[in-house]
Coordinates of C-alpha atoms in Angstrom, one line a residue:
Chain A
M19 CA -0.2 -0.3 0.2
S20 CA 1.4 3.8 -1.0
L21 CA 2.2 6.0 1.6
F22 CA -0.9 8.1 0.4
Q23 CA -3.2 5.4 0.5
R24 CA -2.2 4.1 4.1
Q25 CA -2.4 8.0 5.4
R26 CA -5.4 8.5 3.6
S27 CA -6.8 8.6 6.8
A28 CA -4.5 11.5 8.3
L29 CA -4.9 13.7 5.4
F30 CA -8.6 13.8 5.6
L31 CA -8.4 14.4 9.2
L32 CA -5.5 17.4 8.7
G33 CA -7.9 19.1 5.8
A34 CA -11.2 18.6 8.0
L35 CA -8.8 20.6 11.2
S36 CA -7.7 23.1 8.7
V37 CA -11.2 23.5 8.0
I38 CA -12.6 23.8 11.5
T39 CA -9.9 25.9 12.7
L40 CA -10.6 28.5 10.3
F41 CA -14.2 28.8 11.5
I42 CA -13.4 28.4 15.3
S43 CA -9.9 29.7 16.1
G44 CA -11.4 33.3 17.6
N45 CA -14.3 31.5 19.8
T46 CA -12.8 30.3 23.1
V47 CA -16.0 28.5 23.7
W48 CA -15.7 26.4 20.7
L49 CA -11.8 25.9 21.2
D50 CA -12.3 24.4 24.5
T51 CA -15.0 22.0 22.9
S52 CA -12.4 21.2 20.6
V53 CA -9.6 20.4 23.0
V54 CA -12.5 18.4 24.8
I55 CA -13.1 16.5 21.4
A56 CA -9.4 15.9 20.7
I57 CA -8.8 14.3 24.4
Y58 CA -11.8 12.0 24.1
S59 CA -10.9 11.2 20.9
L60 CA -7.3 9.5 21.7
I61 CA -9.3 8.0 24.7
A62 CA -11.6 6.5 22.0
L63 CA -9.0 6.0 20.1
S64 CA -7.2 3.5 22.4
V65 CA -10.6 2.0 22.1
G66 CA -10.4 1.5 18.7
I67 CA -7.0 -0.2 19.1
S68 CA -8.0 -2.5 21.5
Y69 CA -11.5 -3.4 20.8
G70 CA -11.2 -2.2 16.9
Q71 CA -8.2 -4.1 16.0
A72 CA -7.5 -6.6 18.4
G73 CA -11.6 -7.7 19.7
I74 CA -10.6 -6.7 23.1
L75 CA -13.2 -5.1 24.5
S76 CA -11.6 -3.3 27.3
V77 CA -14.0 -1.4 29.4
A78 CA -10.8 -0.1 31.7
Q79 CA -9.7 2.7 29.1
A80 CA -10.5 5.9 31.3
A81 CA -8.6 4.1 34.3
F82 CA -5.3 4.1 32.0
A83 CA -5.9 7.9 31.2
S84 CA -6.6 8.4 34.8
V85 CA -2.9 6.9 35.6
G86 CA -1.7 9.3 32.5
A87 CA -3.7 12.3 34.1
Y88 CA -2.7 11.6 38.1
A89 CA 1.1 11.1 36.7
A90 CA 1.1 14.6 35.0
A91 CA -0.7 16.0 38.4
I92 CA 1.6 14.5 40.8
V93 CA 4.7 15.0 39.1
T94 CA 3.7 18.8 38.8
T95 CA 2.1 19.3 41.8
R96 CA 3.9 17.4 44.2
Y97 CA 7.3 17.3 43.1
D98 CA 7.4 20.8 40.9
L99 CA 8.7 18.7 37.8
P100 CA 8.4 19.7 34.5
A101 CA 5.5 19.0 32.5
V102 CA 7.8 17.0 30.2
F103 CA 8.2 14.4 33.2
G104 CA 4.6 13.8 33.5
L105 CA 3.9 12.9 29.7
V106 CA 6.7 10.5 30.0
L107 CA 4.9 8.9 32.5
A108 CA 1.7 8.7 31.0
L109 CA 3.2 7.1 28.2
V110 CA 4.7 4.9 29.8
V111 CA 3.0 4.1 33.3
P112 CA -0.3 2.9 31.8
P113 CA 1.3 0.1 29.5
L114 CA 3.5 -1.1 32.3
I115 CA 0.1 -1.6 34.2
A116 CA -1.8 -2.5 31.2
Y117 CA 0.5 -5.2 29.6
P118 CA 0.8 -7.6 32.9
L119 CA -2.8 -7.3 33.2
A120 CA -3.3 -8.2 29.7
R121 CA -1.2 -11.3 30.1
L122 CA -3.8 -12.4 32.7
V123 CA -7.3 -11.6 30.9
T124 CA -6.0 -12.3 27.4
R125 CA -6.3 -15.8 28.0
L126 CA -10.0 -15.5 28.7
N127 CA -13.1 -15.8 26.1
A128 CA -14.2 -12.4 25.1
L129 CA -17.0 -11.9 27.8
S130 CA -15.1 -12.5 30.7
L131 CA -12.2 -10.6 29.8
A132 CA -14.8 -7.8 29.3
I133 CA -15.7 -8.1 32.7
A134 CA -12.2 -8.9 34.1
T135 CA -11.4 -5.1 32.4
L136 CA -14.4 -3.8 34.3
V137 CA -13.7 -4.9 37.7
F138 CA -9.7 -3.6 37.1
G139 CA -11.2 -0.2 36.2
Q140 CA -13.6 -0.4 39.3
A141 CA -11.0 -1.4 41.3
V142 CA -8.0 1.5 40.2
D143 CA -11.5 3.9 41.2
I144 CA -11.8 2.7 44.6
A145 CA -7.9 2.9 44.9
L146 CA -7.4 6.4 43.7
R147 CA -10.2 7.3 46.4
E148 CA -8.3 5.8 49.0
G149 CA -4.8 6.9 48.1
G150 CA -5.3 10.0 50.5
D151 CA -2.8 12.6 50.3
F152 CA -0.8 10.9 47.1
T153 CA -3.9 11.1 44.8
G154 CA -5.7 13.6 46.6
G155 CA -8.4 11.3 47.9
Y156 CA -11.9 12.0 47.2
I157 CA -11.2 15.6 46.6
G158 CA -8.5 14.8 43.8
L159 CA -5.6 17.5 43.1
S160 CA -6.5 20.6 41.7
G161 CA -3.5 23.7 40.3
I162 CA -2.1 21.8 38.2
P163 CA -0.1 24.0 35.7
P164 CA -0.7 25.0 32.1
L165 CA 1.5 23.7 29.7
S166 CA 4.6 26.5 28.8
I167 CA 4.4 25.8 25.2
A168 CA 0.4 25.5 24.7
S169 CA -0.5 28.7 27.2
T170 CA -3.4 30.0 24.9
L171 CA -6.3 28.1 23.6
L172 CA -5.5 28.1 20.5
Q173 CA -2.4 26.9 21.2
Y174 CA -3.6 23.9 23.2
H175 CA -6.1 23.0 20.1
F176 CA -3.1 22.8 18.0
L177 CA -1.1 20.6 20.3
S178 CA -4.1 18.3 21.2
W179 CA -5.3 17.5 18.1
G180 CA -1.3 17.6 17.0
A181 CA -1.3 14.5 19.2
V182 CA -4.2 13.0 17.7
F183 CA -2.6 13.6 14.5
V184 CA 0.6 11.8 14.9
V185 CA -1.6 8.5 16.5
V186 CA -3.7 8.7 13.7
I187 CA -0.6 8.3 11.3
L188 CA 1.0 5.3 14.0
L189 CA -2.1 3.6 14.0
S190 CA -2.4 3.7 9.9
N191 CA 1.1 2.6 9.9
L192 CA 0.5 -0.1 12.8
I193 CA -2.5 -1.7 10.7
D194 CA -0.8 -2.1 7.6
S195 CA 2.6 -3.6 9.3
P196 CA 3.1 -7.3 9.6
F197 CA 2.1 -7.0 13.2
G198 CA -1.0 -5.4 12.5
R199 CA -1.8 -7.8 9.9
A200 CA -1.1 -10.8 12.9
T201 CA -3.5 -8.3 14.8
S202 CA -6.2 -8.4 12.5
T203 CA -5.6 -12.6 11.6
L204 CA -6.2 -13.2 15.8
R205 CA -9.1 -11.3 15.8
S206 CA -11.0 -12.5 13.0
D207 CA -9.8 -16.3 13.9
T208 CA -7.9 -16.7 16.7
L209 CA -7.3 -20.5 15.2
R210 CA -5.4 -19.4 12.5
A211 CA -3.2 -16.7 13.9
V212 CA -2.2 -19.7 16.0
A213 CA -1.3 -22.2 13.1
D214 CA 0.2 -19.1 11.4
G215 CA 2.7 -18.7 14.2
V216 CA 1.1 -15.9 16.3
N217 CA 1.8 -15.6 19.6
V218 CA -1.4 -14.7 20.6
S219 CA -1.4 -13.8 24.1
H220 CA 1.8 -11.7 23.7
V221 CA 0.2 -9.7 20.3
R222 CA -3.1 -8.8 22.4
S223 CA -0.7 -7.9 25.5
V224 CA 1.1 -5.4 23.1
V225 CA -2.1 -4.1 21.6
L226 CA -3.8 -3.2 25.0
A227 CA -0.3 -2.1 26.2
L228 CA -0.1 0.6 23.2
S229 CA -4.1 1.7 23.4
A230 CA -3.1 2.2 27.4
S231 CA -0.1 4.5 26.4
V232 CA -2.5 6.4 23.7
A233 CA -5.1 6.8 27.1
G234 CA -2.6 7.6 29.0
L235 CA -1.7 10.4 26.9
G236 CA -5.3 11.8 26.3
G237 CA -5.2 12.0 30.4
W238 CA -2.0 14.2 29.9
L239 CA -3.7 16.7 28.2
Y240 CA -7.1 16.7 30.1
A241 CA -5.3 17.1 33.2
H242 CA -3.2 19.9 31.9
H243 CA -6.2 21.5 30.3
I244 CA -8.9 21.4 33.3
A245 CA -5.7 22.1 35.6
Y246 CA -7.6 19.2 38.1
I247 CA -8.2 15.8 38.1
G248 CA -10.5 13.6 40.8
P249 CA -11.8 10.1 41.3
D250 CA -14.9 11.2 38.9
S251 CA -13.0 13.3 36.2
L252 CA -12.0 10.0 34.2
G253 CA -14.1 7.1 36.2
P254 CA -15.6 4.6 35.1
S255 CA -18.5 6.2 33.4
V256 CA -16.0 7.8 30.9
S257 CA -14.6 4.3 30.0
L258 CA -18.3 3.7 29.2
S259 CA -18.4 7.1 27.4
V260 CA -15.4 6.7 25.1
L261 CA -16.4 3.1 24.5
L262 CA -19.6 4.2 23.1
M263 CA -18.0 6.9 20.9
A264 CA -15.6 4.3 19.4
V265 CA -18.7 2.2 18.4
V266 CA -20.6 4.7 17.3
G267 CA -18.0 6.4 15.0
G268 CA -17.0 2.7 14.2
A269 CA -14.2 0.9 16.1
Q270 CA -12.5 -0.7 13.2
T271 CA -12.1 2.2 11.7
V272 CA -9.1 4.7 12.0
L273 CA -11.5 8.0 12.2
G274 CA -14.2 6.4 13.9
P275 CA -13.4 6.9 17.5
I276 CA -13.1 10.4 16.2
V277 CA -15.9 10.9 14.6
G278 CA -17.9 9.2 17.7
A279 CA -16.2 11.7 20.4
A280 CA -17.0 14.6 18.3
L281 CA -20.5 13.4 17.8
L282 CA -21.2 12.4 21.5
T283 CA -19.3 15.5 22.9
L284 CA -21.3 18.1 20.8
L285 CA -24.4 16.1 21.8
F286 CA -23.5 16.2 25.2
K287 CA -22.9 19.9 24.4
F288 CA -26.5 20.8 23.5
I289 CA -28.4 18.3 25.9
P290 CA -29.9 20.5 28.5
S291 CA -30.1 18.4 31.6
Q292 CA -27.3 16.1 32.6
E293 CA -30.0 13.4 33.9
V294 CA -30.8 12.5 30.7
Q295 CA -27.6 12.3 29.4
G296 CA -27.0 9.2 30.3
M297 CA -30.6 7.8 27.8
F298 CA -29.0 10.0 24.9
Y299 CA -26.0 8.3 25.2
G300 CA -27.3 4.2 26.2
G301 CA -30.0 5.4 23.0
A302 CA -27.3 6.2 20.5
L303 CA -25.1 3.0 21.5
I304 CA -28.0 0.5 21.0
A305 CA -29.3 2.5 17.9
V306 CA -26.4 2.2 16.4
L307 CA -26.1 -1.5 17.2
V308 CA -29.0 -2.3 15.8
L309 CA -28.9 -0.1 12.6
S310 CA -25.1 -0.4 11.8
P311 CA -23.4 -2.5 13.8
N312 CA -19.9 -1.5 12.3
G313 CA -20.7 2.2 13.5
L314 CA -21.5 5.4 11.3
L315 CA -18.2 4.9 9.3
G316 CA -18.9 1.3 9.0
L317 CA -21.8 2.5 7.0
R318 CA -19.6 3.1 4.1
A319 CA -18.7 -0.6 3.6
L320 CA -22.7 -1.0 2.7
F321 CA -22.1 1.1 0.1
G322 CA -19.4 -1.0 -1.6
K323 CA -16.4 1.8 -0.4
T324 CA -13.4 0.9 0.9
S325 CA -12.9 3.8 4.0
G326 CA -9.5 3.8 3.6
T327 CA -8.7 1.9 6.3
V328 CA -9.7 -1.3 8.0
V329 CA -13.7 -2.4 8.3
A330 CA -13.0 -5.9 8.6
K331 CA -16.0 -7.8 9.3
P332 CA -15.4 -10.5 12.1
Q333 CA -14.9 -13.9 10.7
K334 CA -16.1 -17.2 12.3
S335 CA -13.2 -18.8 12.9
P336 CA -13.2 -22.9 11.9
S337 CA -14.5 -23.8 15.6
Q338 CA -17.0 -21.1 15.2
V339 CA -18.2 -22.5 12.2
A340 CA -18.2 -25.9 12.9
S341 CA -20.5 -25.4 16.1
S342 CA -22.3 -22.7 14.7
P343 CA -26.2 -22.7 14.8
V344 CA -28.4 -22.2 11.9
I345 CA -29.8 -19.2 14.1
A346 CA -29.9 -17.4 17.0
G347 CA -32.3 -14.6 16.8
G348 CA -31.9 -15.8 13.1
T349 CA -34.2 -15.7 10.2
Q350 CA -34.0 -19.1 8.9
Chain B
M18 CA -15.8 -14.5 67.7
Y19 CA -19.4 -13.1 67.7
E20 CA -19.0 -10.4 66.3
L21 CA -17.2 -12.6 63.3
L22 CA -20.5 -14.5 63.4
E23 CA -22.7 -11.4 63.3
F24 CA -20.9 -10.2 59.9
G25 CA -21.1 -13.7 58.8
S26 CA -24.9 -13.6 59.3
R27 CA -25.0 -9.8 57.7
G28 CA -22.9 -11.8 54.6
I29 CA -25.9 -14.5 54.1
L30 CA -28.2 -11.5 54.4
L31 CA -26.5 -9.6 51.5
G32 CA -25.7 -12.8 49.7
V33 CA -29.2 -14.0 49.4
T34 CA -29.4 -10.7 46.9
Y35 CA -26.4 -11.5 45.2
G36 CA -27.3 -15.1 44.5
L37 CA -30.6 -13.9 43.6
L38 CA -29.0 -11.9 40.6
A39 CA -26.4 -14.8 39.6
F40 CA -29.7 -16.7 38.7
P41 CA -30.5 -14.4 35.9
I42 CA -27.0 -13.9 34.3
S43 CA -26.4 -17.8 34.2
L44 CA -29.5 -18.4 33.3
L45 CA -28.7 -15.9 30.1
F46 CA -25.8 -17.6 29.6
I47 CA -27.4 -20.8 29.0
A48 CA -29.7 -19.5 26.9
T49 CA -28.0 -16.6 25.2
D50 CA -24.5 -17.2 25.5
T51 CA -24.1 -13.9 26.4
V52 CA -23.9 -11.6 29.7
D53 CA -26.6 -9.3 30.2
L54 CA -24.8 -6.5 32.0
A55 CA -28.4 -4.9 32.6
V56 CA -29.2 -7.0 35.1
G57 CA -28.4 -4.6 38.4
G58 CA -30.2 -2.1 35.9
Y59 CA -33.4 -4.1 36.3
A60 CA -33.1 -4.9 40.1
V61 CA -32.4 -0.9 40.9
L62 CA -35.5 0.0 38.9
A63 CA -37.8 -2.3 40.4
G64 CA -36.4 -0.9 44.1
A65 CA -37.1 2.4 42.6
V66 CA -40.4 1.5 41.4
A67 CA -41.4 -0.6 44.3
M68 CA -40.4 2.2 46.6
F69 CA -42.2 5.5 44.9
V70 CA -45.4 3.5 44.5
G71 CA -45.0 1.8 47.7
E72 CA -45.3 5.1 49.4
S73 CA -48.5 6.1 47.9
H74 CA -50.6 2.9 46.8
G75 CA -49.0 0.3 49.6
A76 CA -46.5 -1.8 49.8
A77 CA -47.7 -4.8 48.1
L78 CA -48.7 -2.6 45.1
G79 CA -45.4 -1.0 44.9
I80 CA -43.5 -4.4 45.3
T81 CA -45.9 -6.2 42.4
M82 CA -45.1 -2.9 40.3
G83 CA -41.5 -2.9 40.6
I84 CA -41.0 -6.6 39.6
L85 CA -43.1 -6.0 36.4
V86 CA -41.1 -3.3 35.4
G87 CA -38.1 -5.3 35.9
V88 CA -39.7 -7.8 33.5
L89 CA -40.4 -4.9 31.4
A90 CA -37.0 -3.6 31.1
S91 CA -35.3 -7.0 30.6
A92 CA -37.9 -7.8 27.9
S93 CA -36.7 -4.7 26.1
V94 CA -33.4 -5.7 26.3
G95 CA -34.9 -9.0 24.7
C96 CA -36.4 -7.3 22.0
V97 CA -32.8 -5.5 21.1
S98 CA -31.1 -9.3 21.5
L99 CA -33.6 -10.4 18.8
M100 CA -33.1 -7.4 16.4
L101 CA -29.3 -7.8 16.8
G102 CA -29.0 -11.3 15.9
R103 CA -26.3 -11.5 17.3
R104 CA -24.6 -14.7 16.0
Q105 CA -25.3 -13.8 12.3
K106 CA -23.4 -10.8 12.9
G107 CA -20.7 -13.1 14.7
D108 CA -19.5 -10.7 16.9
P109 CA -20.5 -12.2 20.6
L110 CA -19.9 -8.9 22.4
V111 CA -22.3 -7.0 20.5
L112 CA -25.2 -7.9 23.2
V113 CA -23.2 -7.0 25.9
L114 CA -22.5 -4.1 24.3
A115 CA -26.1 -3.3 24.0
S116 CA -26.6 -4.3 27.7
F117 CA -24.1 -1.5 28.6
G118 CA -26.3 0.7 26.4
F119 CA -29.6 -0.3 28.2
A120 CA -28.0 0.0 31.4
I121 CA -26.6 3.4 31.2
F122 CA -30.0 4.0 29.6
L123 CA -31.8 3.0 33.0
E124 CA -29.6 4.8 35.3
S125 CA -30.3 8.2 33.5
C126 CA -34.1 7.3 33.8
V127 CA -34.0 6.2 37.2
L128 CA -31.9 9.3 37.8
T129 CA -34.3 11.4 36.0
L130 CA -37.6 10.0 37.5
F131 CA -36.8 9.1 40.9
G132 CA -33.7 11.4 41.9
K133 CA -30.4 10.9 43.6
D134 CA -31.5 10.4 47.1
P135 CA -30.9 6.6 48.2
F136 CA -33.9 4.2 47.8
I137 CA -34.4 1.9 51.3
R138 CA -37.1 0.6 53.5
Q139 CA -37.3 -0.9 56.6
S140 CA -40.1 -3.4 56.8
F141 CA -39.0 -4.7 60.5
A142 CA -38.1 -2.2 63.5
N143 CA -36.9 -5.4 65.9
F144 CA -34.4 -7.6 65.5
W145 CA -33.9 -11.4 66.2
N146 CA -31.4 -12.0 69.0
V147 CA -30.2 -15.6 68.4
A148 CA -27.4 -16.5 70.7
G149 CA -26.4 -13.2 71.1
I150 CA -26.3 -12.4 67.2
R151 CA -28.2 -9.9 66.3
I152 CA -30.2 -11.1 62.9
S153 CA -32.7 -9.0 61.0
P154 CA -36.0 -10.9 60.1
Q155 CA -35.4 -9.5 56.6
A156 CA -32.6 -12.3 56.5
G157 CA -35.3 -15.0 57.0
V158 CA -37.7 -13.1 54.3
N159 CA -34.3 -13.2 51.8
V160 CA -33.6 -16.8 52.8
L161 CA -37.0 -18.0 52.5
V162 CA -37.5 -15.9 48.9
G163 CA -34.0 -17.4 47.8
L164 CA -34.7 -20.9 48.3
L165 CA -38.2 -20.6 47.1
L166 CA -36.6 -19.5 43.8
I167 CA -33.8 -22.2 44.1
A168 CA -36.9 -24.8 43.8
L169 CA -38.5 -22.9 41.1
V170 CA -35.5 -22.3 38.7
Y171 CA -34.7 -26.1 39.4
V172 CA -37.9 -27.3 38.6
L173 CA -38.3 -25.0 35.5
L174 CA -35.0 -25.7 34.2
Y175 CA -35.1 -29.4 35.1
R176 CA -38.7 -30.6 35.5
T177 CA -40.5 -29.0 32.4
S178 CA -40.6 -29.3 28.7
W179 CA -39.3 -25.4 28.6
G180 CA -36.4 -26.1 30.7
R181 CA -35.6 -29.3 28.6
D182 CA -35.2 -27.0 25.6
V183 CA -33.6 -24.5 27.1
R184 CA -30.8 -26.8 27.9
A185 CA -31.0 -28.1 24.6
S186 CA -30.5 -25.2 22.9
A187 CA -27.8 -24.5 25.0
N188 CA -26.1 -27.4 24.3
N189 CA -26.8 -27.8 20.6
E190 CA -28.0 -24.8 19.2
R191 CA -28.1 -26.2 15.5
G192 CA -29.8 -29.5 17.0
A193 CA -32.5 -27.9 19.0
L194 CA -33.6 -25.8 15.5
L195 CA -33.8 -29.1 13.6
A196 CA -35.7 -30.9 16.6
G197 CA -38.2 -28.2 16.3
I198 CA -37.4 -26.2 19.3
P199 CA -38.1 -22.5 18.9
V200 CA -34.8 -21.0 19.9
R201 CA -35.3 -17.4 19.6
A202 CA -39.1 -17.6 21.6
L203 CA -36.9 -19.2 24.8
Q204 CA -34.2 -16.9 24.3
F205 CA -36.7 -13.9 24.7
S206 CA -38.8 -15.9 27.8
S207 CA -35.0 -16.4 29.2
F208 CA -35.0 -12.6 29.5
M209 CA -38.7 -12.1 31.1
L210 CA -37.6 -14.4 33.7
A211 CA -34.6 -12.8 34.2
G212 CA -36.0 -9.6 34.5
L213 CA -38.3 -11.3 37.2
L214 CA -35.7 -12.5 38.9
A215 CA -33.5 -9.5 39.2
G216 CA -36.9 -7.4 39.9
I217 CA -37.4 -9.5 43.3
A218 CA -33.6 -9.2 44.1
G219 CA -34.0 -5.3 43.5
V220 CA -36.9 -5.5 45.9
L221 CA -34.9 -7.4 48.2
V222 CA -31.8 -5.1 48.1
L223 CA -34.4 -2.1 48.9
Y224 CA -35.7 -4.0 51.9
T225 CA -32.2 -4.9 52.9
S226 CA -29.4 -2.7 52.2
G227 CA -31.0 -0.1 50.3
M228 CA -29.8 1.6 47.0
D229 CA -29.6 4.4 44.9
F230 CA -29.4 5.2 41.1
A231 CA -25.9 4.5 40.6
S232 CA -26.2 1.1 42.0
G233 CA -26.8 -1.0 38.7
M234 CA -23.0 -1.8 37.8
H235 CA -22.3 -2.8 41.6
L236 CA -25.3 -5.1 41.8
T237 CA -24.7 -6.2 38.2
L238 CA -20.8 -7.3 39.1
A239 CA -22.0 -8.9 42.5
G240 CA -24.4 -11.0 40.8
F241 CA -21.5 -11.6 38.1
G242 CA -19.5 -12.4 41.1
A243 CA -21.4 -14.6 42.4
A244 CA -22.6 -16.5 39.3
I245 CA -19.0 -17.4 38.7
V246 CA -17.5 -18.7 41.7
F247 CA -18.7 -22.2 41.0
G248 CA -19.4 -22.0 37.4
L249 CA -21.5 -19.8 35.1
H250 CA -23.2 -22.7 33.5
G251 CA -25.2 -23.4 36.5
P252 CA -27.6 -21.4 38.4
L253 CA -28.4 -23.1 41.0
R254 CA -24.7 -22.4 42.1
G255 CA -24.7 -18.9 41.3
F256 CA -26.9 -18.7 44.7
F257 CA -24.4 -20.2 46.9
G258 CA -21.7 -18.1 45.1
G259 CA -23.3 -15.3 46.0
L260 CA -23.7 -16.1 49.6
A261 CA -19.6 -16.3 49.5
I262 CA -19.5 -12.9 47.8
G263 CA -21.8 -11.5 50.7
V264 CA -20.1 -13.1 53.6
V265 CA -16.7 -11.8 52.2
E266 CA -18.1 -8.5 51.4
T267 CA -19.2 -7.8 54.4
I268 CA -16.4 -9.3 56.7
S269 CA -14.1 -7.4 54.8
S270 CA -16.0 -4.0 55.2
G271 CA -16.2 -5.2 59.1
Y272 CA -12.6 -5.5 59.4
A273 CA -11.1 -3.1 56.4
N274 CA -12.1 0.5 56.1
G275 CA -15.0 1.2 53.6
G276 CA -13.1 1.9 50.2
L277 CA -10.7 -0.9 50.7
A278 CA -13.2 -3.3 51.9
S279 CA -15.3 -2.5 48.4
L280 CA -11.9 -3.8 46.6
V281 CA -12.2 -6.9 48.6
P282 CA -14.7 -8.3 46.0
L283 CA -13.6 -7.1 42.8
A284 CA -10.2 -8.9 43.9
F285 CA -12.3 -12.2 44.5
I286 CA -14.1 -12.0 40.9
F287 CA -10.8 -11.0 39.4
A288 CA -8.9 -14.1 40.8
V289 CA -11.6 -16.3 40.0
L290 CA -11.5 -15.2 36.6
T291 CA -7.9 -15.2 35.9
I292 CA -6.9 -18.0 38.1
G293 CA -9.9 -20.3 37.3
R294 CA -11.0 -21.9 34.7
V295 CA -14.6 -20.2 34.2
G296 CA -13.4 -17.8 31.4
R297 CA -10.6 -19.4 29.8
Q298 CA -10.8 -19.9 26.2
G299 CA -9.0 -22.7 23.8
P300 CA -7.1 -21.6 21.3
A301 CA -9.7 -21.7 18.7
G302 CA -11.0 -19.2 21.0
V303 CA -13.6 -21.7 22.3
R304 CA -14.5 -22.2 25.9
A305 CA -12.2 -24.4 27.8

């Protein structure tokens, strides 16, 4: 695949961002919304990497983002170190947690794996609340300094979308690499991947670790943008929200999680009451799953177009085919 | 020692409700090969409706309405399940995601309709004193209801043609279809039964420890933990798993501080999942 073909998603994103930036550069409200969308896009992209590319339904991505955000907050507020130290920790600590976790849970079947990550996310939430002075407990940590390289909202807009852009380029490269093809194979057919010599547990663990690193980057940006991080900031409900964003946009496409993050953040912005937010989120998730299981960008596949990314329909493994029912909720 | 026994008895009281939540999770796993993560949401909805209708129209009507609403909620997920035609899509996680969506939807509904205040009702003012241990009479009610439901589920699954069909379609869905068993109808009826059981559990939680609008995921996790302790394929085992989780939770909350104590059941579930054989898959992705 040529460089142009491989990076079509990144080029499209760059074009769209250029146009949008022209319209919102003078409006602080929309710039702030844009930064929030970029941050959620990063965390949703981490879902896209783990669930969309490797089939690992992780419900702990916000926990990894939270670890990145707390790393940034603790380094800058407790030890007065430069923000770049926080960035290194935000990129490194979540995968260091995720890899051994993944080695434990990627042996499980898909359902148990999802539950295990859900339990892990809840445990991180409790640990942060009970962390005492180190994590700020239930109150959290405030006074996180702004980044010197992005002191205005417009600069932060460029920084955060720059991070999304880099992740999109790297993800597109990853998908087109032998490692990406191995990941795609094991998502579609684990037995085939094993037969091809893929170390399934290792590959899945690396993918979850990479996704945790991307989530940590999102957490780092979040902490320096909001200047505060608490247990509720990136709690378990955010894990569900970003999962929803990725699924709504299309978890198996590169741009899908970004589209989902933009749509749902804007939807949230215009919903008058927070109480009913869950109804819209939950309703949107069910509607998309029923109408377009591959997400909004996955709809393009229905019209016979390639998205420039990967919209691979999950294939049944030989074992599944062997035991496949004629229908289950089907029509035959 | 008395303290430990008292914690243990409270654990059994709590564990019965978890065991009741394990019933629907195991039952749906058997019937549909997936996990409904909205089960805790049905329970919270049933509890909230039971409390608010009960306050204005009497407890009996409130409980009945609560359980009925729980059944309606689970029937909605059953409809979504049928629409998804999960197996045709080839992705076993789609219904899990949909049930996530429904859990979020239910939580938001309960928050909007009933508010943020905790829901709790106490039906007994006096406690029993058994050998120096204070036991709420509610414990007796919970255990009695739990045992009755064990008997009901056992009879339904192992002594009726419906149960035989459910077990047949769980064991070999294609074979069941070829034998003329209406697998889709069975799956839908399993959702209805799951809603009934979750609704009853929700009412018992309302009268035991109470709940709030956000308790759904905790109850789902507790029910799932209960269901996996002795094997997800046995609904009856889930009841005893619930007792185990309840005792672990109350004893840990008795001897550790509140927040850390709530980590114990989670660690318990995580350990069962990762160390045990419950969720293992073979190299081909099939369950071991």
